Coordinates of C-alpha atoms (C1' of nucleotides) in Angstrom, one line a residue:
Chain A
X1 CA 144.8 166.9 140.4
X2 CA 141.0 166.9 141.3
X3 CA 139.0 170.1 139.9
X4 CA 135.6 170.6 140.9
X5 CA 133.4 173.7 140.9
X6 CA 130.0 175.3 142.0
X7 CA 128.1 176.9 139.0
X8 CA 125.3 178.9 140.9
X9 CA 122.9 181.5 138.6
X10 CA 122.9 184.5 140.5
X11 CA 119.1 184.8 140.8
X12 CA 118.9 184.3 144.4
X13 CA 119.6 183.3 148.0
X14 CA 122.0 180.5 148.0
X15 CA 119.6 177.8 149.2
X16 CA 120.7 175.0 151.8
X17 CA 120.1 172.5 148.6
X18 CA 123.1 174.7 146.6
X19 CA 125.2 174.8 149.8
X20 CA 125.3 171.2 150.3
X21 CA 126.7 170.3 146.5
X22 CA 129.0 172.9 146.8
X23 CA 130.2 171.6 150.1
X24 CA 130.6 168.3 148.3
X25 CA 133.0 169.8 145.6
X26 CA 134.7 171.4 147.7
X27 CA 135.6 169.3 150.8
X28 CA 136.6 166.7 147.7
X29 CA 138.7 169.3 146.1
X30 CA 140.2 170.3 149.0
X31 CA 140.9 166.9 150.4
X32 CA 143.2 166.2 147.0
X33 CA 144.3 169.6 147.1
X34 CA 143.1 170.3 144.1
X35 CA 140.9 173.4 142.9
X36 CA 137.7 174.4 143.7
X37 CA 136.1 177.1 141.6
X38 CA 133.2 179.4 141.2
X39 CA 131.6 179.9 138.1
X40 CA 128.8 182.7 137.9
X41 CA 125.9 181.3 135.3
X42 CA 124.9 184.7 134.3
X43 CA 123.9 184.2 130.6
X44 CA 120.3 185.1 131.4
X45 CA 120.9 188.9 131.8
X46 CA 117.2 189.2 132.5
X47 CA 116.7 187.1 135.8
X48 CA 120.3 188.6 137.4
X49 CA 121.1 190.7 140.0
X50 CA 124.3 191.8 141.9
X51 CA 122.4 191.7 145.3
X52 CA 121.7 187.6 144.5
X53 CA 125.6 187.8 143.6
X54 CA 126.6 189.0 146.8
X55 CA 124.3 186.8 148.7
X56 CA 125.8 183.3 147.6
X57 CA 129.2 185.4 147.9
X58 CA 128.4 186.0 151.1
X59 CA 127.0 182.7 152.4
X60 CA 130.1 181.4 151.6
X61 CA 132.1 183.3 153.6
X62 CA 130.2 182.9 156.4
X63 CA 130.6 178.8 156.1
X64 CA 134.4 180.1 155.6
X65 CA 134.4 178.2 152.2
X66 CA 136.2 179.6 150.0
X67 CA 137.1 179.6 146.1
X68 CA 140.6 179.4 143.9
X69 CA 141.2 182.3 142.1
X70 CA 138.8 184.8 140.4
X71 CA 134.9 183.4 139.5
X72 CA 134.3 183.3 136.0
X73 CA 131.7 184.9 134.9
X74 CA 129.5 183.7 131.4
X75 CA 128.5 186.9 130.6
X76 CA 131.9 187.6 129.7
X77 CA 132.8 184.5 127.7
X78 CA 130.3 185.0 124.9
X79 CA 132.8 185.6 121.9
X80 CA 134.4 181.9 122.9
X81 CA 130.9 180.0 123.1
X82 CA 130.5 182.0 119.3
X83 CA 133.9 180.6 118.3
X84 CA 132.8 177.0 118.7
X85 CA 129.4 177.5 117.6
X86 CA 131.1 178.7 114.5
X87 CA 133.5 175.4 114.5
X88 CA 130.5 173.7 115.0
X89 CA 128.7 174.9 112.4
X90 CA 131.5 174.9 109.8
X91 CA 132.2 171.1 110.8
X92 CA 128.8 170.1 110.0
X93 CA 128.1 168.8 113.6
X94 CA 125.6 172.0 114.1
X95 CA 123.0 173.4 111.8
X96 CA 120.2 176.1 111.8
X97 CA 116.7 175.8 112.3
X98 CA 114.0 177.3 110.9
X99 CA 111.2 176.1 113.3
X100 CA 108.9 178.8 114.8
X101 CA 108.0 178.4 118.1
X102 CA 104.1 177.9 117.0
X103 CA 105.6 174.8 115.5
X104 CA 107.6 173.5 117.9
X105 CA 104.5 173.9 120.5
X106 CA 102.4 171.9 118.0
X107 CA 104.7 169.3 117.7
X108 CA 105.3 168.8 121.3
X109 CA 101.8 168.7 122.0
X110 CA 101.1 166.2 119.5
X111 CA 104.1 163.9 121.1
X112 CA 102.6 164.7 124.4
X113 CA 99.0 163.2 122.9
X114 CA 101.1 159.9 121.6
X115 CA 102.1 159.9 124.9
X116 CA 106.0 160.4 123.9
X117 CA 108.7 162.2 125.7
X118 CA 108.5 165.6 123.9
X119 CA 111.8 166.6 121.8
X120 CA 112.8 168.1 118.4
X121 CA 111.9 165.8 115.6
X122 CA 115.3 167.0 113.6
X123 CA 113.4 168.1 110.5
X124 CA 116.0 170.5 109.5
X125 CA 119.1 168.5 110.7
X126 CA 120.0 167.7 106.8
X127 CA 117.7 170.9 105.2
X128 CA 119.7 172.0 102.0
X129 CA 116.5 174.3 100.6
X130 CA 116.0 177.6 100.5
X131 CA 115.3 178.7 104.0
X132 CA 111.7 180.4 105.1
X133 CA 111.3 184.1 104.7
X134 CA 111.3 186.1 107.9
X135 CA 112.4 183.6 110.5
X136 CA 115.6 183.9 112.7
X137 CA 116.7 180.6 112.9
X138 CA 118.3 178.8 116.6
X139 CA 121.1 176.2 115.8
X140 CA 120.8 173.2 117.2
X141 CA 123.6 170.5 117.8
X142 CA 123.6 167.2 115.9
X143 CA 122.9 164.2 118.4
X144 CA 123.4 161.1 117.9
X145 CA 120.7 159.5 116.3
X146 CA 120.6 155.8 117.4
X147 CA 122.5 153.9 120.6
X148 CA 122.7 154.9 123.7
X149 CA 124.2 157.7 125.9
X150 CA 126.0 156.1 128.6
X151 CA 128.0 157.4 131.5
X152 CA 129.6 156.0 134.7
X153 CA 128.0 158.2 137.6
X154 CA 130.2 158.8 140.4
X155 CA 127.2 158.1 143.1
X156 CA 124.1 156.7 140.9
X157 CA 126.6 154.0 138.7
X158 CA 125.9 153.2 135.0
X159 CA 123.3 155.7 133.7
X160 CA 122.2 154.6 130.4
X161 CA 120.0 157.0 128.0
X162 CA 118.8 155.6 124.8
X163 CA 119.9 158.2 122.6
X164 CA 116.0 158.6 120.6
X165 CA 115.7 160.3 124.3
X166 CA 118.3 162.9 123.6
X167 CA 117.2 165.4 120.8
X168 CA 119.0 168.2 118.3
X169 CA 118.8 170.7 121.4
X170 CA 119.5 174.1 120.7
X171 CA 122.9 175.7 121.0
X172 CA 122.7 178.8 120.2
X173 CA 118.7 181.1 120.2
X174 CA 117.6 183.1 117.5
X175 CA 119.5 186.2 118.1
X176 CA 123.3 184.4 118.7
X177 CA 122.9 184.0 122.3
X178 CA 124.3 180.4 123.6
X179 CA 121.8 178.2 125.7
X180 CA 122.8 176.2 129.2
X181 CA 124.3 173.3 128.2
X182 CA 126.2 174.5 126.2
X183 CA 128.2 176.8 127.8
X184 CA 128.1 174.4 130.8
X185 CA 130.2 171.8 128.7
X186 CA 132.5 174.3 127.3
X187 CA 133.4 176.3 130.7
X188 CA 133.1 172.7 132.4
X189 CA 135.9 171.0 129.7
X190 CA 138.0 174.7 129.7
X191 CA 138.3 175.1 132.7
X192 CA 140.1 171.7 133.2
X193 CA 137.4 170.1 135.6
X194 CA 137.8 166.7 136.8
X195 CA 134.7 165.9 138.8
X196 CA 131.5 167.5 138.6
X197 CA 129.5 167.1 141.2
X198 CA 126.1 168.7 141.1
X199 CA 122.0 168.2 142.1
X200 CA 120.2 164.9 140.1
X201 CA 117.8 167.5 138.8
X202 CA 120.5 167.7 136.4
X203 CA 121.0 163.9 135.7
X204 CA 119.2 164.4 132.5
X205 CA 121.6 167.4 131.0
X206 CA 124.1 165.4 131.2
X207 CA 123.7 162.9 127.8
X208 CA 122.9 166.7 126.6
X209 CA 126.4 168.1 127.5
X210 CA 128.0 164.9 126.5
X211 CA 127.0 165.2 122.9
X212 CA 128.7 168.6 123.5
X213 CA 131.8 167.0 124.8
X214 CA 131.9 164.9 122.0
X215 CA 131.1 167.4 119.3
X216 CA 134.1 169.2 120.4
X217 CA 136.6 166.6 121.0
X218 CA 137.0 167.7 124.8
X219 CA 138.0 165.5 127.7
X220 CA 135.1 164.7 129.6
X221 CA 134.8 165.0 133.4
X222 CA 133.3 162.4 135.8
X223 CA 129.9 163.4 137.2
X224 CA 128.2 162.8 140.0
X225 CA 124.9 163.4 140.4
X226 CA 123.4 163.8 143.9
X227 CA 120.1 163.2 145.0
X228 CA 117.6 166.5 146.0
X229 CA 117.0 167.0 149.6
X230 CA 113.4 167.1 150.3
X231 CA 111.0 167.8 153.4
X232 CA 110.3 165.9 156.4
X233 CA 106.9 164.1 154.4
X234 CA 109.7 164.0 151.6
X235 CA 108.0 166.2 149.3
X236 CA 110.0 168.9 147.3
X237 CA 111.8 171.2 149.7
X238 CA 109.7 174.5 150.2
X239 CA 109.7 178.1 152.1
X240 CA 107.4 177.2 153.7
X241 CA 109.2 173.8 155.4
X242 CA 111.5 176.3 157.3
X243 CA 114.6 177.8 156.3
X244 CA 115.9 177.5 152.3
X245 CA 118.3 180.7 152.5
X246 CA 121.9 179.7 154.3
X247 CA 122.0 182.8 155.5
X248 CA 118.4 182.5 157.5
X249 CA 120.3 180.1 159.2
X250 CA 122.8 182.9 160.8
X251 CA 119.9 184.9 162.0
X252 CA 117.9 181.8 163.7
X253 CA 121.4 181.5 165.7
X254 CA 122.7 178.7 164.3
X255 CA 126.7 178.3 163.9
X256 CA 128.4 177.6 160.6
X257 CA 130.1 174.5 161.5
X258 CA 126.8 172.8 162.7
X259 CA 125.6 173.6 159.6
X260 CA 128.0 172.1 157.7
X261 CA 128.3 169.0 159.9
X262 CA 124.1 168.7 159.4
X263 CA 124.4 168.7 155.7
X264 CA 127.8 166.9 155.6
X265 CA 125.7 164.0 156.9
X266 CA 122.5 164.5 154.8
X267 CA 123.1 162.1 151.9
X268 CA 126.6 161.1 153.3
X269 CA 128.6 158.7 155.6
X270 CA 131.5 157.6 157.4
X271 CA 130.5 154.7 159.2
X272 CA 129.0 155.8 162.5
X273 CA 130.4 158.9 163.0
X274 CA 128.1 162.1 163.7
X275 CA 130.5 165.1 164.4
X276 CA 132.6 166.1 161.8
X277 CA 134.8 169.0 162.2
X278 CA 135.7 171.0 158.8
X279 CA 139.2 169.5 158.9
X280 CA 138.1 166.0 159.7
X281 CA 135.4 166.3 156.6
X282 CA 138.6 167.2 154.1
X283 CA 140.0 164.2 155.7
X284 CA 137.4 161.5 155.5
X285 CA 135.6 163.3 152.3
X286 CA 134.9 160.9 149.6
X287 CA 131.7 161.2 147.0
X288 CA 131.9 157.3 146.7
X289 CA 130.3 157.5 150.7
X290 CA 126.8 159.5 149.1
X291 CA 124.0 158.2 149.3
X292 CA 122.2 157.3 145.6
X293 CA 118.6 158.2 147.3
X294 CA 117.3 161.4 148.5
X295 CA 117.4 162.6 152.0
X296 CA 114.4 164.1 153.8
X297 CA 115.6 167.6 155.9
X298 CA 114.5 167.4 159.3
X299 CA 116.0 169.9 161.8
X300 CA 116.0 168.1 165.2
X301 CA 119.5 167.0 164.3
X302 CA 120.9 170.3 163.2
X303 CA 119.5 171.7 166.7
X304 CA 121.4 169.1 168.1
X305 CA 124.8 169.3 166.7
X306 CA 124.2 173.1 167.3
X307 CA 124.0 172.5 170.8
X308 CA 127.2 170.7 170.6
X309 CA 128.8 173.0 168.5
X310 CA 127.7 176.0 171.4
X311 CA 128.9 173.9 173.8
X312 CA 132.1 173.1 172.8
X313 CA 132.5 176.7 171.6
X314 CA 135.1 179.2 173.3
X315 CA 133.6 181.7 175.5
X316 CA 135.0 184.3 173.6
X317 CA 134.3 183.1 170.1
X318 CA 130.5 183.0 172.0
X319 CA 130.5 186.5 173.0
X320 CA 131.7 187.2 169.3
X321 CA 128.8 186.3 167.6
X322 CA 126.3 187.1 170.3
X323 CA 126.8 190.9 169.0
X324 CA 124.5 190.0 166.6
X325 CA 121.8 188.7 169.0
X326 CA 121.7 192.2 170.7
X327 CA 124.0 190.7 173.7
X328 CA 127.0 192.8 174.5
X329 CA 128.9 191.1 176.8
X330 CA 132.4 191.2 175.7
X331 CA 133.4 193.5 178.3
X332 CA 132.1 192.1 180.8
X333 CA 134.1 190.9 183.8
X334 CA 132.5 188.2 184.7
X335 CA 132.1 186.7 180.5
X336 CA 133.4 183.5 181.3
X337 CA 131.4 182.2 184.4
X338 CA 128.1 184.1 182.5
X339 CA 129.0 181.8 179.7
X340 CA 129.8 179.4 181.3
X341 CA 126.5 178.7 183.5
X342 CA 124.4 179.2 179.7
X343 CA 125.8 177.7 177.0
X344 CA 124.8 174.1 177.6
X345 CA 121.0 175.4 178.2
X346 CA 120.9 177.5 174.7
X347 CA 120.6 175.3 171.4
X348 CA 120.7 178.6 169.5
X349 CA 122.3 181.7 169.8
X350 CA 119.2 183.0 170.0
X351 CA 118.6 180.7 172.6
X352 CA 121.6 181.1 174.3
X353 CA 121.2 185.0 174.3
X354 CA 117.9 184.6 175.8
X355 CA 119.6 183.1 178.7
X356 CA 121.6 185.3 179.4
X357 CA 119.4 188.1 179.5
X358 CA 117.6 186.2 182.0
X359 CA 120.3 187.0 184.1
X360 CA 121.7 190.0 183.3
X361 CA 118.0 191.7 184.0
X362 CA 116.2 191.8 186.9
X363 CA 113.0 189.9 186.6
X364 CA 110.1 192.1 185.2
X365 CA 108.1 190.1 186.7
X366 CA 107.7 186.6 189.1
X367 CA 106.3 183.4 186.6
X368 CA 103.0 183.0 188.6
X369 CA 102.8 179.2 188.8
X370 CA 106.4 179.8 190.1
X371 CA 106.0 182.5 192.4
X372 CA 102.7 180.9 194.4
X373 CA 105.0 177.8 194.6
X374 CA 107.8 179.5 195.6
X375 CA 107.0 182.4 197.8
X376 CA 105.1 181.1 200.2
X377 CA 105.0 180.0 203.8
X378 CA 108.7 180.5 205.5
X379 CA 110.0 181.7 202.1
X380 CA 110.1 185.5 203.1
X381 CA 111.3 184.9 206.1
X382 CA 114.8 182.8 204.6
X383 CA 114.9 185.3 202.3
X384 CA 115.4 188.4 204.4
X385 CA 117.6 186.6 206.2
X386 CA 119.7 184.8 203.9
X387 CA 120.1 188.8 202.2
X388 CA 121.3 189.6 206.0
X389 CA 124.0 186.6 206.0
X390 CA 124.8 187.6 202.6
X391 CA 125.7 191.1 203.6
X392 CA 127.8 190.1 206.6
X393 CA 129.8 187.9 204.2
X394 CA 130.1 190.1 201.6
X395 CA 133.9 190.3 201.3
X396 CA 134.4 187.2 201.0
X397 CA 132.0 186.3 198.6
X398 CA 133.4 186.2 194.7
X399 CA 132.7 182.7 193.2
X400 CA 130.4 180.0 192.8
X401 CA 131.6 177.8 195.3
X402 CA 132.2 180.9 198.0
X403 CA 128.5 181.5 197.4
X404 CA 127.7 177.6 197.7
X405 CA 129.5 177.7 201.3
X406 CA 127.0 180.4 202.6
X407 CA 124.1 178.9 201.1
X408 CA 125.2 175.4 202.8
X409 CA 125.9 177.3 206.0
X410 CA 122.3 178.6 206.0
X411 CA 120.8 175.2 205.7
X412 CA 122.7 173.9 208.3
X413 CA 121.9 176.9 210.8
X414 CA 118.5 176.6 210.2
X415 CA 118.0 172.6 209.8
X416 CA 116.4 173.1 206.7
X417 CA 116.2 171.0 203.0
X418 CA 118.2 173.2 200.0
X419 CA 114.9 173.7 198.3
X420 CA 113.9 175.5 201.2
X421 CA 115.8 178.6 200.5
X422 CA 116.7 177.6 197.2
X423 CA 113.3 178.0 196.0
X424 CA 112.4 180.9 196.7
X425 CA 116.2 182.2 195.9
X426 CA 116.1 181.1 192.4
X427 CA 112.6 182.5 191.5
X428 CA 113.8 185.8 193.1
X429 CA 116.9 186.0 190.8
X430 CA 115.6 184.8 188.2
X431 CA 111.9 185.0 187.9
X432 CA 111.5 181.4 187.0
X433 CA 111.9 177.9 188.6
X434 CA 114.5 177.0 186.2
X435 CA 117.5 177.8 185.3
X436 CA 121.0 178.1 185.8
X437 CA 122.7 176.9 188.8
X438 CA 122.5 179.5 191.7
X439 CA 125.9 179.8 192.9
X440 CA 127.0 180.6 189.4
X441 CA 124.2 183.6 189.6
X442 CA 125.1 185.0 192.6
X443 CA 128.8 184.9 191.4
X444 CA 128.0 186.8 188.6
X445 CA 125.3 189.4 189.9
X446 CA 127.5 190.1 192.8
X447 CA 126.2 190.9 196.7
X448 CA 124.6 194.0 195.5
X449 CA 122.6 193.1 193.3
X450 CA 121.6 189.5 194.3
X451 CA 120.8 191.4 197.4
X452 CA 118.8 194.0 195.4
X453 CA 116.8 191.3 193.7
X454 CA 115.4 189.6 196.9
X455 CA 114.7 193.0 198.6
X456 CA 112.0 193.4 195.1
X457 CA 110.7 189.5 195.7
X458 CA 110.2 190.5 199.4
X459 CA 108.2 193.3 197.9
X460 CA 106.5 191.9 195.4
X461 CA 105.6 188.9 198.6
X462 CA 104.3 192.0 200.9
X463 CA 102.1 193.2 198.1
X464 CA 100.6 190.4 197.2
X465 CA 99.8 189.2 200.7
Chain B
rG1 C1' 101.8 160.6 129.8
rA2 C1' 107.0 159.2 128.4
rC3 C1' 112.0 158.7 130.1
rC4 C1' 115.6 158.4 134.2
rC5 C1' 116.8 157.9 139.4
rU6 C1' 115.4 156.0 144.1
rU7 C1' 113.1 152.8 148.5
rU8 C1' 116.7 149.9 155.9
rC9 C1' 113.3 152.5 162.6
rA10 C1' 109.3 159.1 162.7
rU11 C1' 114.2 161.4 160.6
rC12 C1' 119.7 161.0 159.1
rU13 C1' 122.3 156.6 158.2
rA14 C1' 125.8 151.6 158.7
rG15 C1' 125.3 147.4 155.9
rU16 C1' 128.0 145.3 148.8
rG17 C1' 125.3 136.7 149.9
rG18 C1' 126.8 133.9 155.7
rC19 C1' 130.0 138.3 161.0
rC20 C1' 122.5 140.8 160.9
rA21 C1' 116.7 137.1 165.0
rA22 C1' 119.9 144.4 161.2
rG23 C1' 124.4 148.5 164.2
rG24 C1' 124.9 154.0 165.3
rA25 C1' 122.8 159.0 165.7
rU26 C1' 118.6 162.5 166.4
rA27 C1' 113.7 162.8 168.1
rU28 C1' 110.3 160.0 171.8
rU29 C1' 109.6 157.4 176.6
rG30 C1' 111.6 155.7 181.4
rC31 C1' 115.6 155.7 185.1
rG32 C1' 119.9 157.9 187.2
rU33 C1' 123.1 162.4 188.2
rU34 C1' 121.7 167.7 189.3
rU35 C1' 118.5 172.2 195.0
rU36 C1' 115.5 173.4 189.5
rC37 C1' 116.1 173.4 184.2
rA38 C1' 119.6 172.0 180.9
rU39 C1' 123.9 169.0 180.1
rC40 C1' 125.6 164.2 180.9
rG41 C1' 125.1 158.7 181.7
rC42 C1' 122.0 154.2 181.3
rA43 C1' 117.8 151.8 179.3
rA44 C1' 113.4 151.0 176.3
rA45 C1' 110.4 151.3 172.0
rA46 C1' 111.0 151.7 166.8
rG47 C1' 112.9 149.6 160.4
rC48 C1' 115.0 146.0 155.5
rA49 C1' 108.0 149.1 150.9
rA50 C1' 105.1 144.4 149.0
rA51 C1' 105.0 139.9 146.3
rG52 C1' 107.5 136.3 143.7
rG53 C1' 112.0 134.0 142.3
rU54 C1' 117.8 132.5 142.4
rU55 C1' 120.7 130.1 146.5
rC56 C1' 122.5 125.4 151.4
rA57 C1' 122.1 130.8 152.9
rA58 C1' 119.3 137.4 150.8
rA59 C1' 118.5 143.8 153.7
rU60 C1' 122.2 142.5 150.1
rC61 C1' 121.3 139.3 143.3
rC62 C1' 116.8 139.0 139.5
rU63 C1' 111.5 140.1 138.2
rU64 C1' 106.9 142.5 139.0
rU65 C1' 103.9 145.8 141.7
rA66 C1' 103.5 150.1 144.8
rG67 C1' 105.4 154.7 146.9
rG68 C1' 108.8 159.1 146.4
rG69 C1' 111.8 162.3 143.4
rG70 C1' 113.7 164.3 138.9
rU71 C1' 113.4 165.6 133.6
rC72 C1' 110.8 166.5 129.2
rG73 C1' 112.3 175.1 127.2
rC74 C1' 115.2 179.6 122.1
rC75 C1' 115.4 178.9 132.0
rA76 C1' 119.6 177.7 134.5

RNA sequence: GACCCUUUCAUCUAGUGGCCAAGGAUAUUGCGUUUUCAUCGCAAAAGCAAAGGUUCAAAUCCUUUAGGGGUCGCCA
């Protein structure tokens, strides 16, 4: 039984970093149908909020991942983290210290000048005395004072920490309240996790939260530690390198499952294979396959596997989520062949939606490199005529191919190249050289109102000459 | 500064001593398909950070150097 978990701090967005470990954990719990669950890291009450809460709640479900029972929440579990402080304390593997913080900031800045990794220097570890007047005292947790700390990392191998590294951290601040690691190894041990997988930037917490383990006699987890994601020049991942927030991702038209494929695929492997659906992820899942180095974001792909994702979409499921894009087409009878001629030329929904208005609304104007091209010589001449053979065929005019036939006809009759008529059709209809195909617009404007759309370029032509 | 992690095309990656004069994908460029654009197909260009070792043989093992990242809280 495999029992992983994502542990955000509810003090924000769920960021695309956050989104990918917890992908991790959970593809790999769900591959061993195991457990995945969510535990809220709220023992700062300070720095919370509800609205971050329901952020990363709601990132989730729109990646549909989802969590086993109810999230735990810290906050609530302070009289257990006191119950093995207490233990802790009584067994002699924890003690109180008296430092003051002007202390500690002296003695960290001396370390600092002997150019030494900063940590406690354990002066009350075995303090028996009478203690100082007038200063709440932290507890700190006994570490090991020689060796090494050594753990098998599920992606990064044998870490070894030399255990003059890992100081007397504090367990508990001056006022009761336990500190991160802590509570991390505690929640972590009780609530029967098997695999933790989680950012590096935790790499060195864990010889911390093992000296917890080991303090309190709990089984330990494996861990695996996965490298950061960072920007294209791979410098530290940034607002300002595009979109952090998951949920930024929704509103730039992007699709869950590319999503998840692109970051499925940032720091992991399965031989050569790019597309992943969610199901084939479970499947092929395995935290051995990550990567030990970090990954540099760089969007080209995820526009890509959007595009494939769009593509490969329903036309339905489309039409769903274009609600959000201010398209309404749901109702419309011609959804399918509208869909149809877009969805390979959007990458986005945004895109995508952009597309379609293009044919939905008349064109507010001609592009002028497009028009002077297009509209010129014989080009009003086709075009009041082509409108005439239009109308005379109109009943039997109702898809793509139907309007094909006429336009073949036409060239035929008149002895002329496509582009002749097509031309000038296609910047009539649409405004703009390119585009979809033309048969597939006339299909879906109708007679009417292709008609209606050359009668305003023949217009707009008698205007301008 | 100290400690830890890491280093294959611009980017994501395959590769665990001989199948590698390094494979795939994206992006780029060219060609083809298409009335246009897009899609799609084909092709090109592009890399083992550097230097030393070990070995009959090294992208793969070792050492050093350089680059990048992380951590050094009574934050999480």
């Amino acid at each position: 039984m495999i029992t992983t978990r994502f542990a955000p701090s509810p003090t924000g967005y769920l960021h695309i970093g956050g989104l990918r470990t917890a992908l991790f954990s959970w593809l790999w719990a769900r591959k061993n149908s195991g457990k995945f669950l969510l535990r809220i890291e709220d023992t700062d009450l300070s720095r919370n909020s509800d609205e971050a809460l329901e952020a990363i709640l709601k990132a989730f479900d729109w990646v549909g991942m989802s969590y086993d029972g109810d999230a735990i929440y810290q906050s609530k579990r302070f009289d257990i983290y006191a119950k093995y402080i207490d233990q802790l304390l009584e067994e002699g593997k924890a003690y109180k210290c008296y430092m003051t913080k002007d202390e500690l900031t002296a003695l960290r800045e001396e370390q600092m000048a002997q150019g030494e990794r900063t940590r406690y220097d354990g002066r009350y570890r075995d303090f028996t005395g009478t203690p100082p007047e007038g200063v709440e005292p932290v507890i700190r947790i006994k570490a090991p004072l020689d060796g090494n700390i050594i753990f098998d990392d599920g992606i990064k191998g044998e870490i070894c920490i030399s255990a003059s590294e890992v100081d007397d951290f504090v367990i508990a601040r001056a006022g009761g309240v336990p500190t991160y690691n802590f509570v991390v190894a505690i929640d972590d041990a009780l609530m029967g996790l098997t695999d933790v997988i989680r950012g590096d930037d935790h790499l060195y917490n864990t010889p911390k939260q093992i000296v917890v383990y080991e303090a309190l006699g709990f089984d330990m987890p494996k861990f695996y530690h996965v490298a950061m994601i960072n920007n294209e020049q791979g410098k530290k991942l940034s607002k300002r390198d595009g979109a952090t927030d998951v949920m930024e991702y929704k509103t730039l038209g992007y699709l869950p499952e590319a999503l998840l494929n692109f970051l499925v695929r940032l720091g992991w492997s399965h031989g050569d294979q790019e597309i992943f659906s969610v199901e084939e992820m479970i499947e092929l899942f395995d935290p051995k396959d990550i990567n030990k180095s970090s990954s540099n974001y760089n969007l080209d792909k995820l526009l890509w596997l959007n595009a494939h994702y769009i593509k490969n979409s329903s036309n339905n499921k489309l039409a769903q989520m274009l609600k959000d894009f201010g398209v309404d087409i749901e109702n419309h009878d011609k959804l399918e062949l509208l869909l149809d001629a877009t969805k390979e030329r959007g990458k986005t929904l945004v895109e995508l939606a952009n597309q379609i208005n293009l044919i939905l609304n008349a064109p507010a104007e001609y592009n002028p490199k497009a028009s002077k091209k297009a509209f010129k010589g014989t080009a009003r001449e086709y075009l009041e005529e082509f409108a005439n053979m239009l109308k005379n065929w109109d009943s039997t005019l109702h898809t793509p191919p139907e309007y094909h036939a006429v336009i073949d006809k036409f060239v035929a009759d008149k002895e002329i190249g496509f582009g002749k008529i097509g031309q000038p059709l296609r910047v009539s209809l649409l405004g703009a050289m390119t585009g979809s195909g033309l048969d597939e617009i006339m299909a879906i404007l109708g007679v009417d109102e292709t008609i209606n759309r050359i009668q305003k370029a023949i217009e707009f032509i008698d205007n301008r000459d």
